[in-house]
């Protein structure tokens, strides 16, 4: 009889602890999700970029899911499937993110993703997509809160640095996919959700110049060398 009571108490304690863990997970769901995103800090080198540029990627926007906890957790576990090909740095917007190929859920959960298979930095239109989260500091969220016309955008492929200047800040329909298409003018186009999630915010920058990475301004090189702003 004593053994049965002990067993029942053990099961009761276990269930109680599981309920506490589940409750804490629900309460701190957003914080845990942000921590998972913030913990992704890949090394970006000339060698790794050249290797990843040869990798295949998904550009199927229809398969993109909202950034819930399970999507972020899966992306963090599958980070080896994320092929980083560069970085974006916007000092006045407090944005510094890895750029990865494609718009798969894994890519968009942790990085800014390229939106066409043929795009190249410094040529025609270079579009990037990124999620807008509750936190004002993670992924492309700062675009909504901090980015203004006139600010600088820097891209790098670890060999060269490409400078752009924000020329357009505009809300567009989610169906306005023509903004991703190639253009004669050299542009960078950044896309994230608006406050409702139904439509999109588009930030577009005009090309200014390019330079070898080692000849970029010291402040820019320090920005690229620092931790990604996913870090809380």
Coordinates of N, CA and C in Angstrom, one line a residue:
X1 N 0.8 -1.2 0.0 CA 0.0 0.0 0.0 C 0.9 1.3 0.0
X2 N 1.9 1.2 0.8 CA 2.8 2.4 0.9 C 3.5 2.6 -0.4
X3 N 3.9 1.5 -1.1 CA 4.5 1.7 -2.4 C 3.6 2.4 -3.5
X4 N 2.3 2.0 -3.4 CA 1.3 2.6 -4.3 C 1.2 4.1 -4.0
X5 N 1.1 4.5 -2.7 CA 1.0 5.9 -2.4 C 2.2 6.7 -2.8
X6 N 3.4 6.0 -2.7 CA 4.6 6.7 -3.1 C 4.6 6.9 -4.6
X7 N 4.2 5.9 -5.3 CA 4.1 6.0 -6.8 C 3.2 7.0 -7.3
X8 N 2.0 7.1 -6.6 CA 1.0 8.1 -6.9 C 1.5 9.5 -6.7
X9 N 2.3 9.7 -5.5 CA 2.8 11.0 -5.2 C 3.9 11.4 -6.3
X10 N 4.7 10.4 -6.7 CA 5.7 10.7 -7.7 C 5.1 11.1 -9.0
X11 N 4.0 10.4 -9.4 CA 3.3 10.8 -10.7 C 2.7 12.2 -10.5
X12 N 2.1 12.5 -9.4 CA 1.5 13.7 -9.1 C 2.5 14.9 -9.2
X13 N 3.7 14.6 -8.6 CA 4.8 15.6 -8.6 C 5.3 15.9 -10.0
X14 N 5.4 14.8 -10.8 CA 5.9 14.9 -12.2 C 4.9 15.7 -13.0
X15 N 3.6 15.4 -12.9 CA 2.6 16.2 -13.6 C 2.6 17.6 -13.2
X16 N 2.7 17.9 -11.9 CA 2.8 19.3 -11.4 C 3.9 20.0 -12.1
X17 N 5.1 19.4 -12.1 CA 6.3 20.0 -12.7 C 6.1 20.3 -14.2
X18 N 5.5 19.3 -14.9 CA 5.3 19.5 -16.3 C 4.3 20.7 -16.5
X19 N 3.3 20.8 -15.7 CA 2.3 21.9 -15.8 C 3.0 23.2 -15.6
X20 N 3.9 23.3 -14.6 CA 4.7 24.5 -14.4 C 5.5 24.9 -15.6
X21 N 6.2 23.9 -16.1 CA 7.1 24.1 -17.3 C 6.3 24.6 -18.5
X22 N 5.1 24.0 -18.7 CA 4.3 24.4 -19.8 C 3.7 25.8 -19.6
X23 N 3.4 26.1 -18.4 CA 2.9 27.4 -18.1 C 3.9 28.5 -18.3
X24 N 5.2 28.2 -17.9 CA 6.3 29.2 -18.1 C 6.6 29.3 -19.6
X25 N 6.5 28.2 -20.3 CA 6.7 28.3 -21.8 C 5.7 29.2 -22.4
X26 N 4.5 29.1 -22.0 CA 3.4 29.9 -22.6 C 3.6 31.4 -22.2
X27 N 3.9 31.6 -21.0 CA 4.1 33.0 -20.5 C 5.3 33.6 -21.2
X28 N 6.4 32.9 -21.3 CA 7.6 33.5 -21.9 C 7.8 33.1 -23.4
X29 N 6.8 32.7 -24.0 CA 6.9 32.2 -25.4 C 7.6 33.2 -26.3
X30 N 7.2 34.5 -26.3 CA 7.8 35.4 -27.1 C 9.3 35.6 -26.8
X31 N 9.6 35.7 -25.5 CA 11.0 35.9 -25.1 C 11.9 34.7 -25.5
X32 N 11.4 33.5 -25.4 CA 12.1 32.3 -25.8 C 12.4 32.3 -27.3
X33 N 11.3 32.7 -28.1 CA 11.4 32.8 -29.5 C 12.5 33.8 -29.9
X34 N 12.5 34.9 -29.3 CA 13.5 36.0 -29.6 C 14.9 35.5 -29.2
X35 N 15.0 34.7 -28.1 CA 16.3 34.2 -27.8 C 16.8 33.2 -28.8
X36 N 15.9 32.4 -29.3 CA 16.3 31.4 -30.4 C 16.8 32.1 -31.6
X37 N 16.1 33.2 -32.0 CA 16.6 34.0 -33.2 C 17.9 34.7 -32.9
X38 N 18.0 35.3 -31.7 CA 19.2 36.0 -31.3 C 20.4 35.1 -31.2
X39 N 20.3 33.9 -30.9 CA 21.4 33.0 -30.7 C 22.1 32.6 -32.1
X40 N 21.4 32.9 -33.2 CA 22.0 32.6 -34.5 C 23.0 33.6 -34.9
X41 N 24.3 33.3 -34.8 CA 25.3 34.3 -35.1 C 26.4 33.6 -36.0
X42 N 26.1 33.4 -37.3 CA 27.0 32.6 -38.2 C 28.2 33.5 -38.5
X43 N 29.3 32.8 -38.8 CA 30.5 33.4 -39.3 C 30.3 33.6 -40.8
X44 N 30.7 34.8 -41.3 CA 30.5 35.1 -42.7 C 31.9 35.4 -43.3
X45 N 32.5 34.6 -44.1 CA 33.8 34.8 -44.7 C 33.7 34.6 -46.2
X46 N 34.8 35.1 -46.8 CA 34.8 35.0 -48.3 C 34.6 33.5 -48.7
X47 N 35.3 32.6 -48.1 CA 35.2 31.2 -48.4 C 33.8 30.7 -48.2
X48 N 33.2 31.0 -47.1 CA 31.8 30.5 -46.8 C 30.8 31.1 -47.8
X49 N 31.0 32.3 -48.1 CA 30.0 33.0 -49.1 C 30.2 32.3 -50.5
X50 N 31.4 32.2 -50.9 CA 31.6 31.6 -52.2 C 31.0 30.1 -52.3
X51 N 31.2 29.4 -51.2 CA 30.6 28.0 -51.2 C 29.1 28.1 -51.2
X52 N 28.5 29.0 -50.4 CA 27.1 29.0 -50.3 C 26.4 29.6 -51.5
X53 N 27.1 30.4 -52.3 CA 26.5 30.9 -53.5 C 26.2 29.8 -54.5
X54 N 26.8 28.7 -54.4 CA 26.6 27.6 -55.3 C 25.4 26.7 -54.8
X55 N 24.9 26.9 -53.6 CA 23.8 26.1 -53.1 C 22.5 26.5 -53.7
X56 N 21.5 25.5 -53.7 CA 20.2 25.8 -54.2 C 19.3 26.3 -53.0
X57 N 18.3 27.0 -53.3 CA 17.4 27.6 -52.3 C 15.9 27.6 -52.8
X58 N 15.0 27.8 -51.9 CA 13.6 27.8 -52.2 C 13.2 29.3 -52.3
X59 N 12.4 29.6 -53.4 CA 11.9 30.9 -53.6 C 10.4 30.9 -53.7
X60 N 9.8 29.9 -53.1 CA 8.3 29.7 -53.1 C 7.7 30.5 -51.9
X61 N 7.2 31.7 -52.2 CA 6.6 32.5 -51.2 C 5.3 31.9 -50.6
X62 N 4.7 31.1 -51.3 CA 3.4 30.5 -50.8 C 3.6 29.5 -49.6
X63 N 4.9 29.1 -49.5 CA 5.2 28.2 -48.4 C 5.6 28.9 -47.1
X64 N 5.8 30.2 -47.2 CA 6.3 31.0 -46.0 C 5.2 31.0 -45.0
X65 N 5.6 30.7 -43.7 CA 4.6 30.7 -42.6 C 4.9 31.9 -41.7
X66 N 3.9 32.2 -40.9 CA 4.2 33.2 -39.9 C 5.2 32.8 -38.9
X67 N 5.8 33.7 -38.2 CA 7.0 33.4 -37.4 C 6.5 33.0 -36.0
X68 N 6.0 31.8 -35.9 CA 5.5 31.3 -34.6 C 6.7 30.5 -33.9
X69 N 6.4 30.0 -32.7 CA 7.5 29.4 -31.9 C 8.1 28.2 -32.6
X70 N 7.2 27.3 -33.1 CA 7.6 26.1 -33.8 C 8.5 26.3 -35.0
X71 N 8.1 27.4 -35.8 CA 8.9 27.7 -37.0 C 10.3 28.2 -36.6
X72 N 10.4 29.0 -35.6 CA 11.7 29.5 -35.1 C 12.6 28.3 -34.6
X73 N 11.9 27.5 -33.7 CA 12.7 26.4 -33.1 C 13.2 25.4 -34.2
X74 N 12.3 25.1 -35.2 CA 12.8 24.2 -36.3 C 13.9 24.9 -37.1
X75 N 13.8 26.2 -37.3 CA 14.9 26.8 -38.1 C 16.2 26.8 -37.3
X76 N 16.1 27.0 -36.0 CA 17.4 26.9 -35.2 C 18.0 25.5 -35.2
X77 N 17.2 24.5 -35.2 CA 17.7 23.1 -35.3 C 18.2 22.8 -36.7
X78 N 17.7 23.5 -37.7 CA 18.1 23.2 -39.1 C 18.9 24.3 -39.7
X79 N 19.7 25.0 -38.9 CA 20.5 26.1 -39.3 C 21.5 25.7 -40.4
X80 N 21.9 24.5 -40.4 CA 22.8 24.0 -41.5 C 22.2 24.1 -42.9
X81 N 20.9 24.3 -43.0 CA 20.3 24.4 -44.3 C 20.2 25.9 -44.7
X82 N 20.7 26.8 -43.9 CA 20.7 28.2 -44.2 C 22.0 28.5 -44.9
X83 N 22.0 29.0 -46.1 CA 23.2 29.3 -46.8 C 23.4 30.8 -46.9
X84 N 24.3 31.3 -46.0 CA 24.5 32.7 -45.8 C 25.5 33.2 -46.9
X85 N 25.1 34.3 -47.6 CA 25.8 34.8 -48.8 C 26.3 36.2 -48.6
X86 N 26.1 36.8 -47.4 CA 26.5 38.1 -47.2 C 25.9 38.7 -45.9
X87 N 26.0 40.1 -45.8 CA 25.4 40.8 -44.6 C 24.8 42.1 -45.1
X88 N 23.8 42.6 -44.3 CA 23.3 43.9 -44.5 C 23.5 44.7 -43.2
X89 N 23.9 45.9 -43.4 CA 24.2 46.8 -42.2 C 23.6 48.2 -42.5
X90 N 22.8 48.6 -41.6 CA 22.1 49.9 -41.6 C 22.4 50.6 -40.3
X91 N 23.4 51.3 -40.1 CA 23.8 51.9 -38.8 C 22.7 52.8 -38.2
X92 N 22.0 53.6 -39.0 CA 21.1 54.5 -38.4 C 19.7 53.8 -38.1
X93 N 19.6 52.6 -38.6 CA 18.4 51.8 -38.3 C 18.7 50.7 -37.3
X94 N 19.9 50.6 -36.9 CA 20.4 49.5 -35.9 C 20.0 48.2 -36.5
X95 N 20.3 48.0 -37.8 CA 20.1 46.7 -38.4 C 21.5 46.1 -38.9
X96 N 21.7 44.9 -38.5 CA 22.9 44.1 -38.9 C 22.5 42.7 -39.0
X97 N 22.3 42.1 -40.2 CA 21.8 40.8 -40.3 C 22.6 40.0 -41.3
X98 N 22.6 38.7 -41.2 CA 23.1 37.8 -42.3 C 22.1 37.8 -43.4
X99 N 22.6 37.7 -44.6 CA 21.8 37.5 -45.8 C 21.9 36.1 -46.3
X100 N 20.8 35.4 -46.4 CA 20.9 34.0 -46.9 C 20.1 33.8 -48.1
X101 N 20.3 32.7 -48.8 CA 19.7 32.5 -50.1 C 18.2 32.0 -49.9
X102 N 17.3 32.6 -50.6 CA 15.9 32.1 -50.6 C 15.0 32.7 -49.6
X103 N 13.8 32.2 -49.6 CA 12.7 32.6 -48.6 C 12.1 31.5 -47.9
X104 N 12.9 30.4 -47.6 CA 12.3 29.3 -46.9 C 12.0 29.8 -45.5
X105 N 11.2 29.0 -44.8 CA 10.9 29.3 -43.4 C 12.1 29.4 -42.5
X106 N 13.1 28.5 -42.7 CA 14.3 28.4 -42.0 C 15.1 29.7 -42.2
X107 N 15.2 30.1 -43.4 CA 16.0 31.4 -43.8 C 15.3 32.6 -43.1
X108 N 14.0 32.8 -43.3 CA 13.4 34.0 -42.9 C 13.2 34.0 -41.3
X109 N 13.3 32.9 -40.7 CA 13.2 32.9 -39.2 C 14.4 33.5 -38.6
X110 N 15.6 33.5 -39.3 CA 16.8 33.9 -38.7 C 17.6 34.9 -39.4
X111 N 17.3 35.2 -40.7 CA 18.1 36.1 -41.5 C 17.2 36.9 -42.4
X112 N 17.8 37.8 -43.2 CA 17.2 38.4 -44.4 C 17.4 37.5 -45.6
X113 N 16.3 37.2 -46.4 CA 16.4 36.3 -47.4 C 16.4 36.9 -48.8
X114 N 17.2 36.4 -49.7 CA 17.1 36.9 -51.1 C 15.8 36.4 -51.8
X115 N 15.3 37.2 -52.7 CA 14.0 37.0 -53.2 C 14.0 36.5 -54.7
X116 N 15.1 36.5 -55.3 CA 15.3 35.9 -56.6 C 16.6 35.1 -56.7
X117 N 16.5 34.0 -57.5 CA 17.7 33.2 -57.7 C 18.9 33.9 -58.4
X118 N 18.5 34.8 -59.2 CA 19.6 35.4 -60.1 C 20.1 36.8 -59.6
X119 N 19.7 37.2 -58.4 CA 20.1 38.5 -58.0 C 21.6 38.6 -57.5
X120 N 22.2 39.7 -57.8 CA 23.6 39.9 -57.4 C 23.8 41.3 -56.8
X121 N 24.6 41.4 -55.7 CA 24.8 42.7 -55.1 C 25.4 43.7 -56.1
X122 N 24.9 44.9 -56.1 CA 25.5 45.9 -56.9 C 25.0 45.9 -58.3
X123 N 24.0 45.0 -58.6 CA 23.5 44.9 -60.0 C 22.0 45.0 -60.0
X124 N 21.4 45.7 -60.9 CA 19.9 45.9 -61.0 C 19.2 46.0 -59.7
X125 N 18.2 45.2 -59.4 CA 17.5 45.2 -58.2 C 17.9 44.1 -57.3
X126 N 18.3 44.4 -56.0 CA 18.7 43.3 -55.1 C 17.6 43.3 -54.0
X127 N 16.6 42.5 -54.1 CA 15.5 42.5 -53.1 C 15.8 41.5 -51.9
X128 N 15.4 41.9 -50.7 CA 15.5 41.1 -49.5 C 14.3 41.1 -48.7
X129 N 13.9 40.0 -48.2 CA 12.7 39.9 -47.3 C 13.1 39.6 -45.9
X130 N 12.3 40.1 -45.0 CA 12.6 39.8 -43.6 C 11.4 39.9 -42.7
X131 N 11.3 39.2 -41.6 CA 10.1 39.2 -40.8 C 10.1 40.5 -39.9
X132 N 8.9 40.8 -39.5 CA 8.7 41.9 -38.5 C 8.2 41.3 -37.2
X133 N 8.9 41.4 -36.1 CA 8.5 40.7 -34.9 C 8.0 41.7 -33.9
X134 N 7.6 41.2 -32.7 CA 7.1 42.1 -31.7 C 8.2 43.0 -31.1
X135 N 9.4 42.4 -31.0 CA 10.6 43.1 -30.6 C 10.9 44.2 -31.7
X136 N 11.3 45.4 -31.3 CA 11.6 46.4 -32.2 C 13.1 46.3 -32.7
X137 N 13.8 45.3 -32.2 CA 15.2 45.2 -32.5 C 15.6 44.0 -33.3
X138 N 14.7 43.1 -33.6 CA 15.1 41.8 -34.2 C 14.6 41.7 -35.6
X139 N 15.4 41.0 -36.5 CA 15.2 40.8 -37.9 C 14.9 42.2 -38.6
X140 N 13.9 42.3 -39.4 CA 13.6 43.5 -40.1 C 12.7 44.5 -39.4
X141 N 12.4 44.2 -38.1 CA 11.5 45.1 -37.3 C 12.0 46.5 -37.3
X142 N 13.3 46.8 -37.2 CA 13.7 48.2 -37.1 C 13.4 49.0 -38.4
X143 N 13.1 48.3 -39.5 CA 12.7 49.0 -40.8 C 11.5 49.8 -40.5
X144 N 10.6 49.2 -39.8 CA 9.3 49.8 -39.5 C 9.4 51.0 -38.5
X145 N 10.3 50.9 -37.6 CA 10.3 51.9 -36.5 C 11.4 52.9 -36.7
X146 N 12.5 52.6 -37.4 CA 13.6 53.5 -37.4 C 14.1 54.0 -38.8
X147 N 13.7 53.3 -39.9 CA 14.3 53.7 -41.2 C 13.6 54.9 -41.8
X148 N 14.4 55.8 -42.3 CA 13.9 57.0 -42.9 C 14.7 57.2 -44.3
X149 N 14.0 58.0 -45.1 CA 14.7 58.4 -46.4 C 16.0 59.1 -46.1
X150 N 17.0 58.8 -46.8 CA 18.3 59.4 -46.7 C 19.3 58.6 -45.9
X151 N 18.8 57.6 -45.2 CA 19.8 56.8 -44.4 C 20.6 55.8 -45.4
X152 N 21.7 55.4 -44.9 CA 22.6 54.5 -45.7 C 22.3 53.0 -45.4
X153 N 22.5 52.3 -46.5 CA 22.3 50.8 -46.4 C 23.6 50.2 -47.0
X154 N 24.3 49.3 -46.3 CA 25.5 48.7 -46.7 C 25.2 47.2 -46.9
X155 N 25.7 46.6 -48.0 CA 25.7 45.2 -48.2 C 27.1 44.7 -48.4
X156 N 27.4 43.5 -48.0 CA 28.7 43.0 -48.3 C 28.6 41.5 -48.6
X157 N 29.5 41.0 -49.5 CA 29.6 39.6 -49.8 C 30.9 39.1 -49.3
X158 N 31.5 39.8 -48.3 CA 32.8 39.6 -47.7 C 34.0 39.9 -48.6
X159 N 33.7 40.3 -49.8 CA 34.8 40.7 -50.7 C 34.7 42.2 -51.0
X160 N 33.5 42.6 -51.3 CA 33.2 44.1 -51.6 C 32.1 44.6 -50.7
X161 N 32.1 45.9 -50.5 CA 31.0 46.6 -49.8 C 30.2 47.4 -50.8
X162 N 28.9 47.3 -50.7 CA 28.1 48.1 -51.6 C 27.2 49.1 -50.8
X163 N 27.3 50.3 -51.2 CA 26.6 51.4 -50.4 C 25.4 51.9 -51.2
X164 N 24.3 52.0 -50.5 CA 23.0 52.5 -51.1 C 22.5 53.6 -50.1
X165 N 21.6 54.4 -50.6 CA 20.9 55.4 -49.8 C 19.4 55.3 -49.9
X166 N 18.7 55.2 -48.8 CA 17.3 55.0 -48.8 C 16.6 56.2 -49.6
X167 N 15.8 55.8 -50.6 CA 15.1 56.8 -51.4 C 13.6 56.7 -51.3
X168 N 13.1 55.6 -50.9 CA 11.7 55.3 -50.8 C 11.3 54.6 -49.5
X169 N 10.3 55.1 -48.8 CA 9.7 54.3 -47.7 C 8.2 54.3 -48.0
X170 N 7.7 53.1 -48.3 CA 6.3 53.1 -48.8 C 5.6 51.8 -48.4
X171 N 4.3 51.9 -48.1 CA 3.5 50.7 -47.8 C 2.9 50.2 -49.1
X172 N 3.0 48.9 -49.3 CA 2.5 48.4 -50.5 C 1.6 47.2 -50.2
X173 N 0.8 46.7 -51.2 CA 0.0 45.5 -51.0 C 0.9 44.3 -51.1
X174 N 0.5 43.2 -50.4 CA 1.2 42.0 -50.4 C 1.3 41.4 -51.8
X175 N 0.4 41.8 -52.7 CA 0.4 41.2 -54.0 C 1.3 42.0 -55.0
X176 N 1.9 43.1 -54.5 CA 2.7 43.9 -55.4 C 4.1 43.3 -55.6
X177 N 4.2 42.2 -56.3 CA 5.4 41.5 -56.4 C 6.3 42.0 -57.4
X178 N 5.9 43.0 -58.2 CA 6.7 43.6 -59.2 C 7.9 44.3 -58.6
X179 N 7.8 44.7 -57.3 CA 9.0 45.4 -56.7 C 10.2 44.5 -56.5
X180 N 10.0 43.2 -56.8 CA 11.1 42.2 -56.7 C 11.8 42.0 -58.0
X181 N 11.2 42.5 -59.1 CA 11.7 42.2 -60.4 C 13.0 43.0 -60.7
X182 N 13.8 42.5 -61.7 CA 15.0 43.2 -62.0 C 14.7 44.6 -62.6
X183 N 15.6 45.5 -62.4 CA 15.5 46.9 -62.9 C 16.8 47.3 -63.6
X184 N 16.6 48.3 -64.5 CA 17.8 48.9 -65.1 C 18.7 49.6 -64.1
X185 N 18.0 50.3 -63.2 CA 18.7 51.1 -62.1 C 19.2 50.1 -61.0
X186 N 20.3 50.5 -60.5 CA 20.9 49.7 -59.4 C 20.2 50.0 -58.1
X187 N 19.5 49.0 -57.5 CA 18.7 49.3 -56.3 C 18.8 48.2 -55.3
X188 N 18.5 48.5 -54.0 CA 18.3 47.4 -53.0 C 16.8 47.6 -52.5
X189 N 16.1 46.6 -52.4 CA 14.7 46.6 -52.0 C 14.5 45.7 -50.8
X190 N 14.0 46.3 -49.7 CA 13.8 45.6 -48.5 C 12.3 45.5 -48.2
X191 N 11.8 44.3 -47.9 CA 10.4 44.1 -47.7 C 10.2 43.4 -46.4
X192 N 9.2 44.0 -45.6 CA 8.8 43.3 -44.4 C 7.3 43.6 -44.2
X193 N 6.7 43.0 -43.2 CA 5.2 43.2 -43.0 C 5.0 44.5 -42.4
X194 N 3.8 45.1 -42.6 CA 3.3 46.3 -41.9 C 2.8 45.9 -40.5
X195 N 2.3 46.8 -39.8 CA 1.8 46.6 -38.4 C 0.7 45.5 -38.4
X196 N -0.1 45.4 -39.4 CA -1.2 44.5 -39.4 C -0.8 43.1 -39.9
X197 N 0.3 43.0 -40.6 CA 0.7 41.7 -41.2 C 0.1 41.4 -42.5
X198 N -0.9 42.2 -42.9 CA -1.7 41.9 -44.1 C -1.0 42.5 -45.3
X199 N -0.3 43.6 -45.2 CA 0.4 44.3 -46.3 C 1.9 44.4 -46.0
X200 N 2.6 45.2 -46.8 CA 4.0 45.2 -46.7 C 4.6 46.6 -46.6
X201 N 5.7 46.7 -45.9 CA 6.5 48.0 -45.9 C 7.7 47.7 -46.9
X202 N 7.9 48.7 -47.8 CA 9.0 48.6 -48.7 C 9.9 49.7 -48.5
X203 N 11.2 49.4 -48.3 CA 12.3 50.3 -48.2 C 13.1 50.1 -49.4
X204 N 13.3 51.2 -50.2 CA 14.1 51.0 -51.4 C 15.3 52.0 -51.3
X205 N 16.5 51.5 -51.7 CA 17.7 52.3 -51.7 C 18.3 52.4 -53.1
X206 N 18.9 53.6 -53.4 CA 19.6 53.7 -54.7 C 21.1 53.5 -54.5
X207 N 21.7 52.9 -55.4 CA 23.1 52.6 -55.4 C 23.9 53.8 -55.4
X208 N 24.9 53.9 -54.5 CA 25.8 55.0 -54.4 C 27.2 54.6 -55.0
X209 N 27.8 53.5 -54.4 CA 29.1 53.1 -54.9 C 29.5 51.7 -54.3
X210 N 30.5 51.2 -54.8 CA 31.1 49.9 -54.2 C 32.5 50.1 -54.0
X211 N 33.1 49.3 -53.1 CA 34.5 49.4 -52.7 C 35.0 48.0 -52.2
X212 N 36.3 47.8 -52.3 CA 36.8 46.6 -51.7 C 36.5 46.6 -50.2
X213 N 36.3 45.4 -49.6 CA 35.9 45.3 -48.2 C 37.0 46.0 -47.3
X214 N 38.3 45.8 -47.6 CA 39.3 46.4 -46.8 C 39.4 47.9 -46.9
X215 N 38.8 48.5 -48.0 CA 38.9 49.9 -48.2 C 37.6 50.6 -47.7
X216 N 36.6 49.9 -47.2 CA 35.4 50.5 -46.6 C 35.7 51.3 -45.4
X217 N 34.9 52.3 -45.0 CA 35.2 53.1 -43.8 C 35.3 52.2 -42.6
X218 N 36.2 52.6 -41.7 CA 36.4 51.7 -40.5 C 35.1 51.5 -39.7
X219 N 34.3 52.5 -39.6 CA 33.0 52.3 -38.9 C 32.1 51.2 -39.5
X220 N 32.2 51.1 -40.8 CA 31.4 50.2 -41.6 C 31.9 48.8 -41.3
X221 N 33.3 48.7 -41.4 CA 33.9 47.4 -41.2 C 33.7 46.9 -39.8
X222 N 33.7 47.8 -38.8 CA 33.4 47.4 -37.4 C 32.0 46.9 -37.3
X223 N 31.1 47.6 -38.0 CA 29.7 47.2 -38.0 C 29.5 45.8 -38.5
X224 N 30.1 45.5 -39.6 CA 30.0 44.1 -40.2 C 30.7 43.1 -39.3
X225 N 31.8 43.5 -38.6 CA 32.5 42.5 -37.8 C 31.8 42.3 -36.5
X226 N 30.9 43.2 -36.1 CA 30.2 43.0 -34.8 C 29.1 41.9 -34.8
X227 N 28.5 41.6 -33.7 CA 27.5 40.7 -33.6 C 26.2 41.1 -34.3
X228 N 25.5 40.2 -34.9 CA 24.2 40.6 -35.5 C 23.2 41.1 -34.6
X229 N 22.4 42.1 -35.1 CA 21.5 42.8 -34.1 C 20.3 41.9 -33.7
X230 N 20.3 40.7 -34.1 CA 19.3 39.7 -33.6 C 19.6 39.5 -32.1
X231 N 20.9 39.8 -31.7 CA 21.3 39.6 -30.3 C 20.5 40.6 -29.4
X232 N 19.8 40.1 -28.4 CA 19.0 40.9 -27.6 C 19.8 41.7 -26.6

